[in-house]
mmCIF file of C-alpha atoms and ligand atoms in Angstrom:
data_model
loop_
_atom_site.group_PDB
_atom_site.id
_atom_site.type_symbol
_atom_site.label_atom_id
_atom_site.label_comp_id
_atom_site.label_asym_id
_atom_site.label_seq_id
_atom_site.Cartn_x
_atom_site.Cartn_y
_atom_site.Cartn_z
ATOM 1 C CA MET A 1 35.693 -62.563 -54.075
ATOM 2 C CA SER A 2 36.864 -59.636 -56.188
ATOM 3 C CA LEU A 3 40.695 -59.554 -55.162
ATOM 4 C CA ARG A 4 42.710 -61.912 -53.258
ATOM 5 C CA VAL A 5 46.262 -61.623 -52.244
ATOM 6 C CA ALA A 6 48.151 -64.570 -50.701
ATOM 7 C CA ASN A 7 51.257 -64.809 -48.848
ATOM 8 C CA LEU A 8 52.433 -61.767 -50.528
ATOM 9 C CA VAL A 9 56.393 -61.364 -50.094
ATOM 10 C CA LYS A 10 58.669 -58.667 -51.842
ATOM 11 C CA HIS A 11 62.429 -58.175 -50.896
ATOM 12 C CA PHE A 12 64.580 -55.224 -52.141
ATOM 13 C CA GLY A 13 68.021 -56.804 -51.184
ATOM 14 C CA GLY A 14 68.055 -57.222 -47.610
ATOM 15 C CA VAL A 15 64.688 -54.968 -47.137
ATOM 16 C CA LYS A 16 61.748 -56.810 -46.586
ATOM 17 C CA ALA A 17 58.978 -54.536 -47.980
ATOM 18 C CA LEU A 18 56.418 -57.190 -47.804
ATOM 19 C CA ASP A 19 56.648 -59.993 -45.233
ATOM 20 C CA GLY A 20 53.731 -62.447 -46.218
ATOM 21 C CA VAL A 21 50.653 -60.382 -46.753
ATOM 22 C CA ASP A 22 47.084 -62.027 -47.305
ATOM 23 C CA PHE A 23 43.931 -60.413 -47.748
ATOM 24 C CA GLU A 24 40.753 -60.072 -49.793
ATOM 25 C CA VAL A 25 38.769 -57.068 -51.054
ATOM 26 C CA PRO A 26 34.990 -58.306 -51.993
ATOM 27 C CA ALA A 27 33.348 -56.576 -55.069
ATOM 28 C CA GLY A 28 32.060 -53.249 -54.353
ATOM 29 C CA GLN A 29 33.926 -52.666 -51.218
ATOM 30 C CA CYS A 30 35.847 -49.510 -50.625
ATOM 31 C CA VAL A 31 38.977 -50.399 -48.409
ATOM 32 C CA ALA A 32 41.587 -48.082 -47.124
ATOM 33 C CA LEU A 33 45.345 -49.714 -46.601
ATOM 34 C CA ILE A 34 47.046 -47.469 -44.127
ATOM 35 C CA GLY A 35 50.409 -47.787 -42.082
ATOM 36 C CA PRO A 36 53.371 -45.747 -41.298
ATOM 37 C CA ASN A 37 55.834 -44.693 -43.732
ATOM 38 C CA GLY A 38 57.837 -47.580 -45.217
ATOM 39 C CA ALA A 39 55.149 -49.944 -44.194
ATOM 40 C CA GLY A 40 54.898 -51.483 -47.559
ATOM 41 C CA LYS A 41 51.807 -49.931 -49.118
ATOM 42 C CA SER A 42 53.218 -48.641 -52.312
ATOM 43 C CA THR A 43 55.089 -51.753 -52.925
ATOM 44 C CA CYS A 44 51.787 -53.747 -52.199
ATOM 45 C CA PHE A 45 49.993 -51.715 -54.759
ATOM 46 C CA ALA A 46 52.744 -51.938 -57.163
ATOM 47 C CA CYS A 47 52.520 -55.816 -56.759
ATOM 48 C CA LEU A 48 48.687 -55.696 -57.406
ATOM 49 C CA ALA A 49 48.736 -53.442 -60.502
ATOM 50 C CA GLY A 50 51.920 -55.144 -62.039
ATOM 51 C CA GLN A 51 54.863 -52.509 -61.754
ATOM 52 C CA LEU A 52 56.566 -54.946 -59.519
ATOM 53 C CA THR A 53 56.904 -58.652 -59.632
ATOM 54 C CA PRO A 54 56.489 -60.261 -55.967
ATOM 55 C CA SER A 55 59.422 -62.275 -54.577
ATOM 56 C CA ALA A 56 56.574 -64.893 -53.578
ATOM 57 C CA GLY A 57 52.914 -65.318 -53.341
ATOM 58 C CA ARG A 58 50.006 -64.787 -55.677
ATOM 59 C CA VAL A 59 47.520 -62.153 -56.517
ATOM 60 C CA PHE A 60 44.224 -63.240 -57.824
ATOM 61 C CA TRP A 61 41.442 -61.109 -59.392
ATOM 62 C CA GLN A 62 38.228 -62.855 -59.805
ATOM 63 C CA GLY A 63 39.508 -66.195 -59.133
ATOM 64 C CA ARG A 64 42.186 -65.802 -61.734
ATOM 65 C CA ASP A 65 45.858 -65.940 -60.834
ATOM 66 C CA ILE A 66 47.148 -62.800 -62.395
ATOM 67 C CA THR A 67 50.556 -62.750 -60.619
ATOM 68 C CA ASP A 68 52.520 -62.986 -64.126
ATOM 69 C CA ARG A 69 50.346 -60.903 -66.107
ATOM 70 C CA SER A 70 51.397 -57.401 -67.109
ATOM 71 C CA ALA A 71 50.115 -54.256 -65.805
ATOM 72 C CA ALA A 72 48.262 -53.368 -69.412
ATOM 73 C CA GLN A 73 46.914 -57.126 -69.142
ATOM 74 C CA ARG A 74 45.748 -56.376 -65.931
ATOM 75 C CA MET A 75 44.022 -53.175 -67.071
ATOM 76 C CA SER A 76 42.192 -54.730 -69.955
ATOM 77 C CA LEU A 77 40.990 -57.338 -66.997
ATOM 78 C CA GLY A 78 39.502 -54.366 -65.108
ATOM 79 C CA MET A 79 42.426 -53.244 -62.620
ATOM 80 C CA ALA A 80 43.648 -49.708 -62.858
ATOM 81 C CA ARG A 81 45.724 -47.731 -60.615
ATOM 82 C CA THR A 82 46.661 -43.949 -59.947
ATOM 83 C CA PHE A 83 50.353 -42.928 -58.297
ATOM 84 C CA GLN A 84 51.026 -40.927 -55.209
ATOM 85 C CA VAL A 85 52.475 -38.220 -57.332
ATOM 86 C CA ALA A 86 50.098 -37.545 -59.992
ATOM 87 C CA GLN A 87 50.774 -38.776 -63.169
ATOM 88 C CA THR A 88 49.191 -37.209 -66.353
ATOM 89 C CA PHE A 89 50.194 -36.191 -69.949
ATOM 90 C CA GLU A 90 51.412 -32.813 -69.049
ATOM 91 C CA ALA A 91 51.697 -31.409 -72.645
ATOM 92 C CA LEU A 92 48.209 -32.278 -73.432
ATOM 93 C CA THR A 93 45.009 -30.652 -72.291
ATOM 94 C CA ALA A 94 42.819 -32.525 -69.904
ATOM 95 C CA LEU A 95 40.185 -33.574 -72.374
ATOM 96 C CA GLN A 96 42.952 -34.878 -74.668
ATOM 97 C CA ASN A 97 44.331 -36.679 -71.584
ATOM 98 C CA VAL A 98 41.237 -38.608 -71.537
ATOM 99 C CA GLN A 99 40.743 -39.062 -75.278
ATOM 100 C CA LEU A 100 44.143 -40.742 -75.531
ATOM 101 C CA VAL A 101 43.646 -42.998 -72.635
ATOM 102 C CA ARG A 102 40.129 -43.772 -74.188
ATOM 103 C CA SER A 103 41.947 -44.726 -77.506
ATOM 104 C CA ARG A 104 43.643 -47.037 -75.369
ATOM 105 C CA HIS A 105 47.128 -45.224 -76.618
ATOM 106 C CA ARG A 106 46.398 -46.765 -79.992
ATOM 107 C CA LEU A 107 47.002 -43.658 -82.269
ATOM 108 C CA SER A 108 48.211 -43.463 -85.732
ATOM 109 C CA TRP A 109 49.749 -40.513 -87.360
ATOM 110 C CA TRP A 110 46.617 -39.982 -89.335
ATOM 111 C CA ASP A 111 44.248 -40.084 -86.413
ATOM 112 C CA ARG A 112 43.276 -36.616 -84.997
ATOM 113 C CA LEU A 113 43.061 -36.884 -81.292
ATOM 114 C CA SER A 114 40.193 -34.412 -81.177
ATOM 115 C CA ALA A 115 37.958 -36.744 -83.035
ATOM 116 C CA ARG A 116 38.414 -39.460 -80.574
ATOM 117 C CA PHE A 117 35.837 -40.227 -78.179
ATOM 118 C CA PRO A 118 35.051 -36.137 -77.611
ATOM 119 C CA GLN A 119 31.512 -36.788 -75.819
ATOM 120 C CA GLN A 120 32.407 -39.661 -73.245
ATOM 121 C CA SER A 121 35.700 -37.965 -72.548
ATOM 122 C CA LEU A 122 34.072 -34.757 -71.716
ATOM 123 C CA GLN A 123 31.688 -36.796 -69.496
ATOM 124 C CA ASP A 124 34.556 -38.790 -67.822
ATOM 125 C CA LEU A 125 35.829 -35.229 -66.921
ATOM 126 C CA GLN A 126 32.640 -33.995 -65.792
ATOM 127 C CA SER A 127 32.117 -36.952 -63.335
ATOM 128 C CA VAL A 128 35.490 -35.571 -61.543
ATOM 129 C CA GLY A 129 34.345 -32.003 -61.743
ATOM 130 C CA LEU A 130 36.813 -31.012 -64.426
ATOM 131 C CA ASP A 131 34.826 -30.168 -67.362
ATOM 132 C CA ARG A 132 35.382 -26.447 -67.084
ATOM 133 C CA VAL A 133 39.043 -26.866 -67.626
ATOM 134 C CA ALA A 134 38.759 -29.329 -70.541
ATOM 135 C CA ASP A 135 40.953 -27.098 -72.480
ATOM 136 C CA THR A 136 43.645 -26.377 -70.005
ATOM 137 C CA VAL A 137 47.195 -28.182 -70.543
ATOM 138 C CA ALA A 138 47.618 -30.400 -67.780
ATOM 139 C CA ALA A 139 50.956 -28.890 -66.711
ATOM 140 C CA ASP A 140 49.046 -25.712 -66.150
ATOM 141 C CA LEU A 141 46.192 -27.411 -63.829
ATOM 142 C CA PRO A 142 46.675 -26.916 -60.080
ATOM 143 C CA TYR A 143 47.608 -29.899 -58.466
ATOM 144 C CA GLY A 144 44.366 -30.787 -56.892
ATOM 145 C CA ALA A 145 42.800 -30.770 -60.640
ATOM 146 C CA ARG A 146 45.807 -33.067 -61.744
ATOM 147 C CA LYS A 147 44.989 -35.600 -58.890
ATOM 148 C CA ARG A 148 41.169 -35.626 -60.110
ATOM 149 C CA LEU A 149 42.550 -35.940 -63.793
ATOM 150 C CA GLU A 150 44.586 -38.901 -62.911
ATOM 151 C CA LEU A 151 41.591 -40.476 -61.196
ATOM 152 C CA ALA A 152 39.229 -39.729 -64.498
ATOM 153 C CA LEU A 153 42.264 -41.293 -66.462
ATOM 154 C CA ALA A 154 42.351 -44.599 -64.410
ATOM 155 C CA LEU A 155 38.636 -44.724 -64.818
ATOM 156 C CA ALA A 156 38.683 -44.121 -68.481
ATOM 157 C CA GLY A 157 41.127 -47.025 -69.043
ATOM 158 C CA LEU A 158 38.821 -49.427 -67.455
ATOM 159 C CA PRO A 159 36.675 -51.703 -69.536
ATOM 160 C CA GLU A 160 33.051 -50.408 -69.636
ATOM 161 C CA HIS A 161 31.729 -53.987 -68.350
ATOM 162 C CA GLY A 162 32.225 -56.668 -65.833
ATOM 163 C CA GLN A 163 33.953 -56.251 -62.333
ATOM 164 C CA ARG A 164 36.404 -53.089 -61.916
ATOM 165 C CA LEU A 165 39.039 -52.290 -59.544
ATOM 166 C CA LEU A 166 40.486 -49.284 -58.911
ATOM 167 C CA LEU A 167 43.871 -48.947 -56.953
ATOM 168 C CA LEU A 168 44.534 -45.339 -55.721
ATOM 169 C CA ASP A 169 47.906 -44.572 -53.900
ATOM 170 C CA GLU A 170 47.522 -41.649 -51.337
ATOM 171 C CA PRO A 171 44.750 -40.112 -53.695
ATOM 172 C CA ALA A 172 44.355 -37.077 -51.358
ATOM 173 C CA ALA A 173 48.155 -36.786 -50.892
ATOM 174 C CA GLY A 174 49.494 -33.258 -51.057
ATOM 175 C CA LEU A 175 46.054 -31.644 -51.145
ATOM 176 C CA ALA A 176 44.766 -28.917 -48.680
ATOM 177 C CA PRO A 177 41.944 -30.162 -46.136
ATOM 178 C CA THR A 178 38.959 -29.055 -48.139
ATOM 179 C CA GLU A 179 40.415 -30.501 -51.298
ATOM 180 C CA ARG A 180 40.981 -33.619 -49.611
ATOM 181 C CA ALA A 181 37.283 -33.898 -48.564
ATOM 182 C CA ALA A 182 36.033 -33.337 -52.048
ATOM 183 C CA MET A 183 38.756 -35.864 -53.351
ATOM 184 C CA MET A 184 37.733 -38.607 -51.004
ATOM 185 C CA GLY A 185 34.012 -37.573 -51.783
ATOM 186 C CA LEU A 186 34.647 -38.551 -55.218
ATOM 187 C CA VAL A 187 36.362 -41.703 -54.215
ATOM 188 C CA ARG A 188 33.033 -42.609 -52.544
ATOM 189 C CA GLN A 189 30.981 -41.897 -55.588
ATOM 190 C CA VAL A 190 33.095 -43.782 -57.680
ATOM 191 C CA ALA A 191 32.612 -46.761 -55.372
ATOM 192 C CA SER A 192 29.027 -46.152 -55.326
ATOM 193 C CA ARG A 193 28.962 -46.773 -59.021
ATOM 194 C CA GLY A 194 30.121 -50.352 -58.400
ATOM 195 C CA VAL A 195 33.853 -49.978 -58.657
ATOM 196 C CA THR A 196 35.828 -51.934 -56.152
ATOM 197 C CA VAL A 197 38.460 -49.664 -54.571
ATOM 198 C CA LEU A 198 41.574 -50.206 -52.544
ATOM 199 C CA TYR A 199 43.386 -47.153 -51.495
ATOM 200 C CA THR A 200 46.204 -46.195 -49.497
ATOM 201 C CA GLU A 201 46.077 -43.064 -47.086
ATOM 202 C CA HIS A 202 48.370 -41.360 -44.699
ATOM 203 C CA ASN A 203 45.885 -38.939 -43.409
ATOM 204 C CA MET A 204 43.149 -40.515 -41.053
ATOM 205 C CA ASP A 205 40.687 -37.953 -41.946
ATOM 206 C CA ALA A 206 40.547 -39.563 -45.541
ATOM 207 C CA VAL A 207 40.025 -43.041 -44.011
ATOM 208 C CA PHE A 208 37.567 -43.037 -41.270
ATOM 209 C CA GLY A 209 34.070 -42.095 -42.610
ATOM 210 C CA VAL A 210 35.266 -42.988 -46.335
ATOM 211 C CA ALA A 211 36.238 -46.547 -46.293
ATOM 212 C CA ASP A 212 34.098 -49.654 -45.586
ATOM 213 C CA ARG A 213 37.020 -51.508 -44.279
ATOM 214 C CA VAL A 214 40.713 -50.785 -43.034
ATOM 215 C CA LEU A 215 43.560 -53.097 -43.362
ATOM 216 C CA VAL A 216 46.684 -51.968 -41.698
ATOM 217 C CA LEU A 217 50.272 -52.822 -42.481
ATOM 218 C CA MET A 218 53.326 -52.343 -40.360
ATOM 219 C CA GLN A 219 56.817 -53.414 -41.340
ATOM 220 C CA GLY A 220 55.502 -55.420 -44.356
ATOM 221 C CA ARG A 221 53.062 -57.356 -42.408
ATOM 222 C CA LYS A 222 49.301 -56.962 -41.883
ATOM 223 C CA VAL A 223 48.559 -56.309 -38.211
ATOM 224 C CA ALA A 224 44.762 -55.474 -38.683
ATOM 225 C CA ASP A 225 41.777 -55.810 -40.871
ATOM 226 C CA GLY A 226 38.195 -54.726 -40.322
ATOM 227 C CA ASP A 227 35.499 -52.491 -39.591
ATOM 228 C CA PRO A 228 37.258 -48.912 -39.363
ATOM 229 C CA ALA A 229 35.837 -48.268 -35.641
ATOM 230 C CA ALA A 230 37.074 -51.606 -34.541
ATOM 231 C CA VAL A 231 40.689 -50.853 -36.200
ATOM 232 C CA ALA A 232 40.722 -47.562 -34.914
ATOM 233 C CA LEU A 233 40.394 -49.196 -31.330
ATOM 234 C CA ASP A 234 43.026 -52.048 -31.810
ATOM 235 C CA PRO A 235 45.706 -51.763 -29.207
ATOM 236 C CA GLN A 236 48.516 -52.504 -31.675
ATOM 237 C CA VAL A 237 47.426 -50.134 -34.411
ATOM 238 C CA ARG A 238 47.195 -47.237 -31.855
ATOM 239 C CA GLU A 239 50.646 -48.134 -30.227
ATOM 240 C CA GLY A 240 52.587 -48.643 -33.375
ATOM 241 C CA TYR A 241 50.472 -46.087 -35.741
ATOM 242 C CA LEU A 242 47.518 -43.952 -34.869
ATOM 243 C CA GLY A 243 48.972 -43.013 -31.507
ATOM 244 C CA ARG A 244 47.187 -43.731 -28.194
ATOM 245 C CA ASP A 245 45.118 -40.240 -28.001
ATOM 246 C CA PHE A 246 43.848 -40.916 -31.467
ATOM 247 C CA ALA A 247 40.070 -40.101 -31.660
ATOM 248 C CA LEU A 248 37.783 -40.158 -34.599
ATOM 249 C CA GLN A 249 36.991 -36.969 -36.271
ATOM 250 C CA PRO A 250 35.163 -35.719 -39.089
ATOM 251 C CA LEU A 251 36.529 -35.176 -42.622
ATOM 252 C CA GLN A 252 38.232 -31.611 -42.934
ATOM 253 C CA GLU A 253 39.353 -31.447 -39.235
ATOM 254 C CA GLY A 254 40.910 -35.053 -38.894
ATOM 255 C CA PRO A 255 44.098 -35.282 -37.029
ATOM 256 C CA HIS A 256 47.443 -35.828 -39.401
ATOM 257 C CA VAL A 257 49.291 -38.900 -38.299
ATOM 258 C CA ARG A 258 52.974 -38.676 -37.919
ATOM 259 C CA SER A 259 55.197 -40.672 -40.219
HETATM 260 P P1 ADP B 301 55.050 -46.921 -47.853
HETATM 261 O O1 ADP B 301 54.444 -46.988 -49.331
HETATM 262 O O2 ADP B 301 53.999 -47.648 -46.948
HETATM 263 O O3 ADP B 301 55.307 -45.802 -47.327
HETATM 264 P P2 ADP B 301 57.203 -48.568 -49.525
HETATM 265 O O4 ADP B 301 56.184 -49.687 -49.905
HETATM 266 O O5 ADP B 301 57.218 -47.376 -50.375
HETATM 267 O O6 ADP B 301 56.239 -47.938 -48.132
HETATM 268 O O7 ADP B 301 58.294 -48.978 -49.046
HETATM 269 C C1 ADP B 301 58.546 -50.078 -47.999
HETATM 270 C C2 ADP B 301 59.903 -50.656 -47.943
HETATM 271 O O8 ADP B 301 60.600 -50.784 -48.769
HETATM 272 C C3 ADP B 301 60.593 -49.410 -47.328
HETATM 273 O O9 ADP B 301 61.747 -49.673 -46.486
HETATM 274 C C4 ADP B 301 61.479 -48.821 -48.549
HETATM 275 O O10 ADP B 301 62.602 -48.079 -48.464
HETATM 276 C C5 ADP B 301 61.579 -50.152 -49.356
HETATM 277 N N1 ADP B 301 61.524 -49.751 -50.779
HETATM 278 C C6 ADP B 301 60.438 -49.460 -51.597
HETATM 279 N N2 ADP B 301 60.785 -49.473 -52.777
HETATM 280 C C7 ADP B 301 62.104 -49.944 -53.094
HETATM 281 C C8 ADP B 301 62.872 -49.932 -53.940
HETATM 282 N N3 ADP B 301 62.645 -49.682 -55.113
HETATM 283 N N4 ADP B 301 64.307 -50.300 -53.652
HETATM 284 C C9 ADP B 301 64.658 -50.819 -52.349
HETATM 285 N N5 ADP B 301 63.861 -50.608 -51.377
HETATM 286 C C10 ADP B 301 62.546 -49.937 -51.407
HETATM 287 MG MG1 MG B 302 53.655 -45.066 -50.273
#
């Protein structure tokens, strides 16, 4: 088992953002974590990636308890994440962004960033379709390109070998429908290269037809976990989130679920 979450609890004062969540993600699966706004998806991600310490419960990665490991330690063990709002180094070019991450941020004043991993970094950009804007400063990239760059950065930060897990918080958030389809195509490509993927999503067109499996959170609890088609028919999920009229539709034309 690649990732295992046992009885995860996170309180913010009186708010129970996570109220005893259990699930497993086997190596190589592409799993979507969905649920209404405030369901606890981002909190769950932050507990998995190490930005937040859970109030109770444990997180295991490849059988090892990593609950008390820092985000940086988790990354060196093969876990990386992206954020709901793209996080890049705004003042650097797309290529320099990747070079910096590939250098593991360990640069001395005498190091020239341009000399660090230029070939691999360009390949990283190629793999997300950004090689043609390699020399554009991140702040000047359109938002869709920044989301792709963030994906490239998360991948570049992972070790070359061993099991790898990519945690993506709303990878397609803020993108136009066609851009969303392209982004989710990229996520599928990453998964097909053997990287385990767990992502949150709010637009169902980026879930059904993309994920191998769907987990549903509501009010900090897991209410469904299984095959996408079965989850789409689950009465509790339809009642509480998808809507009774929900029907599966292909990417690009999918329905937008209300918050
Ligand atoms: P989702 O990502 O599913 O929309 P979140 O994990 O962001 O949900 O939030 C879950 C609940 O926890 C919400 O009620 C939210 O208001 C609360 N919450 C999240 N982060 C914090 C925080 N840093 N401080 C206080 N409350 C928070
Ligand atoms: Mg969120």
